[in-house]
Amino acid sequence: MSAQRKRNFKIEAFKHRVDLDPKYAEKTWKVLEHAIHEIYNHNASGLSFEELYRNAYNMVLHKHGEKLYSGLVTTMTWHLKEISQSIEAVQGDLFLDELNRKWGEHTKALQMIRDILMYMDRTFITSSRKTPVYELGLNLWRDNIIRSSKIQDRQLNTILELIHKERTGEVINRGLMRNITKMLMDLGSSVYQEDFEKPFLDVSASFYSGESQQFIECCNCGEYLKKAERRLNEEMERVSQYLDTKTEPKITCVVEKEMIANHMKQLVHMENSGLVNMLVDDRYEDLIRMYNLFQRVTEGLRLIRDLMTSHLRETGKQLVTDPERFKDPVDFVQRLLNEKDKYDKIIAAAFNNDKSFQNALNSSFEYFINLNSRSPEFISLYVNDKLHKNLKGVSEEDVEIVLDKVMMLFRYLQEKDIFEKYYKQHLAKRLLSGKIVSDDAKRNLIVKLKTECGYQFTSKLEGMFTDMKTSQDTMQGFYASQGFEAGEGPTLVVQVLTTGSWPTQPSAACNLPAEILGVCDKFRAYYLGTHSGRRLTWQTNMGTADLKATFAKGQKHELNVSTYQMCILMLFNSVDRLSCKEIEQATAIPSQDLKRCLQSLACVLGKNVLRKVPMSKDIAEDDIFSINDKFMSKFFKIKIGTVTAQKESEPEKQETRQQVEEDRKPQIEAAIIRVMKARRVTGYNSIVMEVTKQLQPRFLPNPVVIKKRIEFLIEREFLERDEGDRKLYRYLA
Amino acid sequence: MHKLGRGHRDKVQQFMAITGSSEKAAVQALKASDWHLEGAFDIFYSQPHIRTVTDSRHLEELYNRYKDPYVDMILVDGITLLCNDLQVDPQDIVMLVVSWHMKAATMCEFSRQEFIGGLQYLGIDTIEKFRDKLSYMRSELKDEQKFREIYNFAFGWAKEKGQKSLALDTAIGMWQLLFAERHWPLVDHWCQFLQVRHNKAISRDTWSQLLEFAKTVDLQLSNYDEEGAWPYLIDEFVEYLTENGIVQRHQN
C-alpha cells in the first residue's frame, strides 16, 4: 500500500433522478380535483383512497404543496358557493333543515378530504403554517355559508323565532336546534357567541323585560314569583337540551336581572301580597320561593332581610308600647314568645336557617324589648306565673321548654339587674305564701340564670331557698323542744330570712294579739338560744294566718288571711264594732296597708267577713266596722289575701328603679377600677367602652353615670387626671 | 430635700443658714456651682433678682404684731390689721396671691411657719417692703402659668378644713374674684347654672377643669368636644347654655 495519494472518499446520497413531467403536477391535481368534486356530489364510493392519498403525497413531495393547497381552497369555495345558493333558495320552515343537512354532508366530505390530504396536513401545512385542512374546511363554511349575507341574518332570525315560539308555549324541533347550535360551536366559540349567543341574550332580555312588566301589573307577588321561577327553570332546561352549557349562567343572569332584580323592590313591598303579608300569614311556600329566587341576585337577600327587620321592629314596638297590653303582663310576654316562635319557624323553614336572618331577628328583638322599661318586670311575672300555676298536668319537659324560651327573651334584656330585682320580689312572695310549688322547676330556672349571668346573680336567689329549708329544720327543732301541747294556743310556723338575700321591705311592726305574742316570744327565745349573736325582727307585713271563724248563724269557715288582717279580725273577739281610727290605733298597722286590708275584708263580694258602714268602696277614718253576721260562702276555706297587686303601683315602681340605680353605682365603680388597674393610663372613651362591656351581662350603663362615678373616684383619689393630657386618667395605686 | 445625698443636704442647710435664703434658692445655687459652697455664694449674691436677705428679728416682730393673743397663729383680726397696714382691702385678690406665696393652708389664718416662711421667700421684713411688693404680686396674676397655680391653690385654701369639696357659695365668690382678673364672659352664667341646677359642693376636679374650659373653649362653644372628658358638670353646663339659647351651637 502506497501512501502517496490520499483520496478522500465521499459517500453521497443516491440521487434518484425522477424526471418529473412538468405537467405532472397539473395532472395529479386534476385527479384530486375531480375526486373532491365527486365527494361533494356524493359519488365517493367510486374513488380509490389509496390512489388519491398517493397522489397528494407525491404532489407534496415534489414541492407542489402550494398548488395543492390553493387548489383545495378554490375547489371547496366553489362548492360551498353552490351549496350556499341552494340553501338560500329554500323557502320558509325548511331553511334550517336544509342548512343542517348540508352541514352534515360538508363535514363528512371534509373528513374524507382530510384523510386524503393527511400527508399535506402533517408536512406542508406545519412548515408553511397554513390552516390545517379540517379547520380550513370549517372556516370556509363559516365564511361562505354562515356569514354569507343572505344566510346569516335569516339563520339567526329563524333560530330566535323558534326559541320565541317555544317560550310562548309551542313545541319546536329541539333536535334540529341542537344540531344547529352544535354546528356553530364547532365553527368556533366566537362564532357561537357572535352569531348566536349575544343576540340571543339581547332578545331574551327584551322578551323578559316585557313579560315581567306584564306580570307585575296583573299578578300578585306570590304568583309572579311562581312565574319567574318557572321561566328560570325553562331556560335552564333549554340550555341543557340544545344550547352550549356555557350559556347557562349567562341566560340565567338575564332572567334574574329582568324578572327579579328589576322588580325586587316593587315585589317585596307589594300591597296585600308582598313580603310583609307573607310573613304575617306564614306563607312558607311563597317565602321559600322568594328566598331562593332573591338569593340569586345581589342585594336580593339584603332587601328581604331589611324589610323583615323593619317590619319586625314595627310590630314589636307596637306590641311593647301598647298600653292595653300592660294590664296583663303574662299575656304580654306570651305574645313576645309567640312572635319569636313564629319567626324562628319562618327562618328555619323558609330562609334556610340563614345566619344573617337570625342575627336580624335577634337585633330586632333586642331593640324593641328594651323600648319598654317594664319588660324585665313583666318577664319576671311571666316566669312566676308559669312556675306557680299549671304545674298539675304539665310535664317537666314542657316547663323546661318554656323556661328555655324565656331565657332567650331574657338574653335580649339590657337591664338584667332589674329582672333580678323583680324576680327576687316575686320569688319571695311565692316562697312565703306557703304555696308549695315544684322545687325542681324553680331550681332549673336558677341554674339557667346562673349559666347566663354568673354566680353573683343567683347567689341571693339560692340563699332564699336555703333559708326556707333551714327554717323547716328550725321549726322541727322548735316543736321538739316545746313538747307536745295539744290544742294549746296557735300553731306557729316561722321562716327565718337572712337579711340581704331577701328583698328589703320596710318592716313596720304592728301590735300582735296577745295569744300570738306568747308563742312568738317562745320561738325567739328558742332561736336566740341556739344562734346567739343574731338579731330577729318580726316582719309582720309578710306573714299569713289561718283563722277558724264561727259566725252568728253558726257558719264555720276557715279564713286564710295576712298577718295584718289577722290582727284586725282578732280585735273583734272582744269588741263588736270599731272605727277605722280605732283599729289603726289598736293594731299600729301603717295607714296605707290598713286601708288595703280593710278593703279586702269588707268590700269584696264573697269575702266580706266584715261589714262596713257606710257601704262605700273607700275607707274613711270614721267608717265603722263590725263582723258580718250574714256572711255566706259555699267554701269552707276562704282565702282573703290583700290585693295581690302583682304589678307595681307607680310610686313602688319609682322606688324599685331608684334602688336599682343605687345598686348600679358601686358596680360601675368596681368596673372602672378594674379597667384602670389593668390599663394604668387611659382615655375617657375607652373607659366607657370597657366598662360597658364588663357590665353587659347585667345592664347597660349610662355614659353620663359612668362619668359621674369617675369623678367620684377622682375625689376619693383612686384616679387622677394625667398632668400632660387632661383627657387621660391615671390609676393611683 | 430628701432627694439629695447626705453631703448635699448638709451643704444646703449651711447655705440657708448663712444666706437666709429658701431651700429652693439654695439648691438652685448649689447645683449651679456644682455643689461648691463658695461658688454658690458668688452665684447667689450676684443674681440680680435674688431674694434679699431678710432680718429674722424683724420678721419675728412683724409676726408678733399680728398674731392672735391666745393662739400661735394669725387669725382674722390679725389679718384685718395687716391689710390696714398695707392699705389694702381684705377682699382684694392680692391677699390671695400673698396666701399663695405663703402656702397658707386655709383662708383667714396664717401659721407662724407660713407667715415667716412666706415673707422670707419674698424678701420682705418690713411693712414698707411688703407694700412695695404688692404691685409685683398683682402683676403675677397676669402670668398664665402663675395664674393657673394660684387658681388651683385657691380651691384647697378656700375650702373647709377636712372637707373634700368646696361649698358652692364660697366657690362662686372665688370665681367672681378670680375671673375679674382674667376675664371669662360666661362666668355669670356658670354661677347661675350652678345655683339652679347643681346646688351642691364643687369637687376639685371640676374646679381645676373649669379653668381649662375657660381657656380652651371659645364663647360659641364651637370647639367643645363632647368626648373631651370634661367633668359632667361642664357637660351639663353646655347643655344648659344651648337649651336656654344663650349660645347657638352649630354642630359640625
JSON list of C-alpha atoms in Angstrom, two decimals, chain A residues 301-368:
[
{"chain": "A", "resi": 301, "resn": "LEU", "atom": "CA", "xyz": [-81.43, 38.81, 50.35]},
{"chain": "A", "resi": 302, "resn": "ARG", "atom": "CA", "xyz": [-80.47, 42.06, 51.94]},
{"chain": "A", "resi": 303, "resn": "LEU", "atom": "CA", "xyz": [-83.72, 43.54, 50.71]},
{"chain": "A", "resi": 304, "resn": "ILE", "atom": "CA", "xyz": [-85.74, 40.77, 52.27]},
{"chain": "A", "resi": 305, "resn": "ARG", "atom": "CA", "xyz": [-83.81, 40.89, 55.47]},
{"chain": "A", "resi": 306, "resn": "ASP", "atom": "CA", "xyz": [-84.07, 44.65, 55.84]},
{"chain": "A", "resi": 307, "resn": "LEU", "atom": "CA", "xyz": [-87.78, 44.66, 55.24]},
{"chain": "A", "resi": 308, "resn": "MET", "atom": "CA", "xyz": [-88.27, 41.80, 57.63]},
{"chain": "A", "resi": 309, "resn": "THR", "atom": "CA", "xyz": [-86.24, 43.64, 60.24]},
{"chain": "A", "resi": 310, "resn": "SER", "atom": "CA", "xyz": [-88.15, 46.87, 59.92]},
{"chain": "A", "resi": 311, "resn": "HIS", "atom": "CA", "xyz": [-91.48, 45.07, 59.95]},
{"chain": "A", "resi": 312, "resn": "LEU", "atom": "CA", "xyz": [-90.46, 43.09, 62.98]},
{"chain": "A", "resi": 313, "resn": "ARG", "atom": "CA", "xyz": [-89.30, 46.17, 64.76]},
{"chain": "A", "resi": 314, "resn": "GLU", "atom": "CA", "xyz": [-92.55, 47.93, 63.97]},
{"chain": "A", "resi": 315, "resn": "THR", "atom": "CA", "xyz": [-94.73, 45.08, 65.17]},
{"chain": "A", "resi": 316, "resn": "GLY", "atom": "CA", "xyz": [-92.55, 44.54, 68.18]},
{"chain": "A", "resi": 317, "resn": "LYS", "atom": "CA", "xyz": [-92.62, 48.19, 69.04]},
{"chain": "A", "resi": 318, "resn": "GLN", "atom": "CA", "xyz": [-96.39, 48.27, 68.83]},
{"chain": "A", "resi": 319, "resn": "LEU", "atom": "CA", "xyz": [-96.67, 45.18, 70.96]},
{"chain": "A", "resi": 320, "resn": "VAL", "atom": "CA", "xyz": [-94.43, 46.61, 73.53]},
{"chain": "A", "resi": 321, "resn": "THR", "atom": "CA", "xyz": [-95.71, 50.14, 73.74]},
{"chain": "A", "resi": 322, "resn": "ASP", "atom": "CA", "xyz": [-99.42, 49.42, 73.55]},
{"chain": "A", "resi": 323, "resn": "PRO", "atom": "CA", "xyz": [-100.79, 50.50, 76.91]},
{"chain": "A", "resi": 324, "resn": "GLU", "atom": "CA", "xyz": [-103.56, 47.92, 76.70]},
{"chain": "A", "resi": 325, "resn": "ARG", "atom": "CA", "xyz": [-101.00, 45.19, 76.91]},
{"chain": "A", "resi": 326, "resn": "PHE", "atom": "CA", "xyz": [-99.60, 46.39, 80.19]},
{"chain": "A", "resi": 327, "resn": "LYS", "atom": "CA", "xyz": [-102.67, 45.29, 82.01]},
{"chain": "A", "resi": 328, "resn": "ASP", "atom": "CA", "xyz": [-101.75, 41.66, 81.58]},
{"chain": "A", "resi": 329, "resn": "PRO", "atom": "CA", "xyz": [-98.04, 41.11, 81.84]},
{"chain": "A", "resi": 330, "resn": "VAL", "atom": "CA", "xyz": [-98.25, 37.39, 81.39]},
{"chain": "A", "resi": 331, "resn": "ASP", "atom": "CA", "xyz": [-100.08, 37.84, 78.15]},
{"chain": "A", "resi": 332, "resn": "PHE", "atom": "CA", "xyz": [-97.58, 40.49, 77.13]},
{"chain": "A", "resi": 333, "resn": "VAL", "atom": "CA", "xyz": [-94.71, 38.10, 77.47]},
{"chain": "A", "resi": 334, "resn": "GLN", "atom": "CA", "xyz": [-96.64, 35.28, 75.89]},
{"chain": "A", "resi": 335, "resn": "ARG", "atom": "CA", "xyz": [-97.18, 37.37, 72.82]},
{"chain": "A", "resi": 336, "resn": "LEU", "atom": "CA", "xyz": [-93.50, 38.11, 72.63]},
{"chain": "A", "resi": 337, "resn": "LEU", "atom": "CA", "xyz": [-92.73, 34.43, 72.88]},
{"chain": "A", "resi": 338, "resn": "ASN", "atom": "CA", "xyz": [-95.25, 33.65, 70.20]},
{"chain": "A", "resi": 339, "resn": "GLU", "atom": "CA", "xyz": [-93.74, 36.21, 67.92]},
{"chain": "A", "resi": 340, "resn": "LYS", "atom": "CA", "xyz": [-90.30, 34.76, 68.48]},
{"chain": "A", "resi": 341, "resn": "ASP", "atom": "CA", "xyz": [-91.57, 31.27, 67.80]},
{"chain": "A", "resi": 342, "resn": "LYS", "atom": "CA", "xyz": [-93.21, 32.38, 64.62]},
{"chain": "A", "resi": 343, "resn": "TYR", "atom": "CA", "xyz": [-90.10, 33.93, 63.24]},
{"chain": "A", "resi": 344, "resn": "ASP", "atom": "CA", "xyz": [-87.88, 31.10, 64.36]},
{"chain": "A", "resi": 345, "resn": "LYS", "atom": "CA", "xyz": [-90.10, 28.80, 62.33]},
{"chain": "A", "resi": 346, "resn": "ILE", "atom": "CA", "xyz": [-90.04, 31.07, 59.33]},
{"chain": "A", "resi": 347, "resn": "ILE", "atom": "CA", "xyz": [-86.29, 31.34, 59.35]},
{"chain": "A", "resi": 348, "resn": "ALA", "atom": "CA", "xyz": [-85.90, 27.60, 59.73]},
{"chain": "A", "resi": 349, "resn": "ALA", "atom": "CA", "xyz": [-88.47, 26.62, 57.16]},
{"chain": "A", "resi": 350, "resn": "ALA", "atom": "CA", "xyz": [-88.22, 29.30, 54.55]},
{"chain": "A", "resi": 351, "resn": "PHE", "atom": "CA", "xyz": [-84.90, 31.05, 54.99]},
{"chain": "A", "resi": 352, "resn": "ASN", "atom": "CA", "xyz": [-82.71, 28.04, 55.30]},
{"chain": "A", "resi": 353, "resn": "ASN", "atom": "CA", "xyz": [-81.60, 28.96, 58.82]},
{"chain": "A", "resi": 354, "resn": "ASP", "atom": "CA", "xyz": [-79.63, 31.77, 57.26]},
{"chain": "A", "resi": 355, "resn": "LYS", "atom": "CA", "xyz": [-77.38, 33.22, 59.95]},
{"chain": "A", "resi": 356, "resn": "SER", "atom": "CA", "xyz": [-77.77, 36.77, 58.82]},
{"chain": "A", "resi": 357, "resn": "PHE", "atom": "CA", "xyz": [-81.52, 36.46, 59.22]},
{"chain": "A", "resi": 358, "resn": "GLN", "atom": "CA", "xyz": [-81.09, 35.01, 62.66]},
{"chain": "A", "resi": 359, "resn": "ASN", "atom": "CA", "xyz": [-78.96, 37.97, 63.57]},
{"chain": "A", "resi": 360, "resn": "ALA", "atom": "CA", "xyz": [-81.52, 40.37, 62.18]},
{"chain": "A", "resi": 361, "resn": "LEU", "atom": "CA", "xyz": [-84.18, 38.67, 64.29]},
{"chain": "A", "resi": 362, "resn": "ASN", "atom": "CA", "xyz": [-82.06, 38.91, 67.40]},
{"chain": "A", "resi": 363, "resn": "SER", "atom": "CA", "xyz": [-81.20, 42.53, 66.93]},
{"chain": "A", "resi": 364, "resn": "SER", "atom": "CA", "xyz": [-84.82, 43.44, 66.29]},
{"chain": "A", "resi": 365, "resn": "PHE", "atom": "CA", "xyz": [-85.96, 41.72, 69.43]},
{"chain": "A", "resi": 366, "resn": "GLU", "atom": "CA", "xyz": [-83.24, 43.32, 71.43]},
{"chain": "A", "resi": 367, "resn": "TYR", "atom": "CA", "xyz": [-84.29, 46.66, 70.03]},
{"chain": "A", "resi": 368, "resn": "PHE", "atom": "CA", "xyz": [-87.95, 46.60, 70.89]}
]
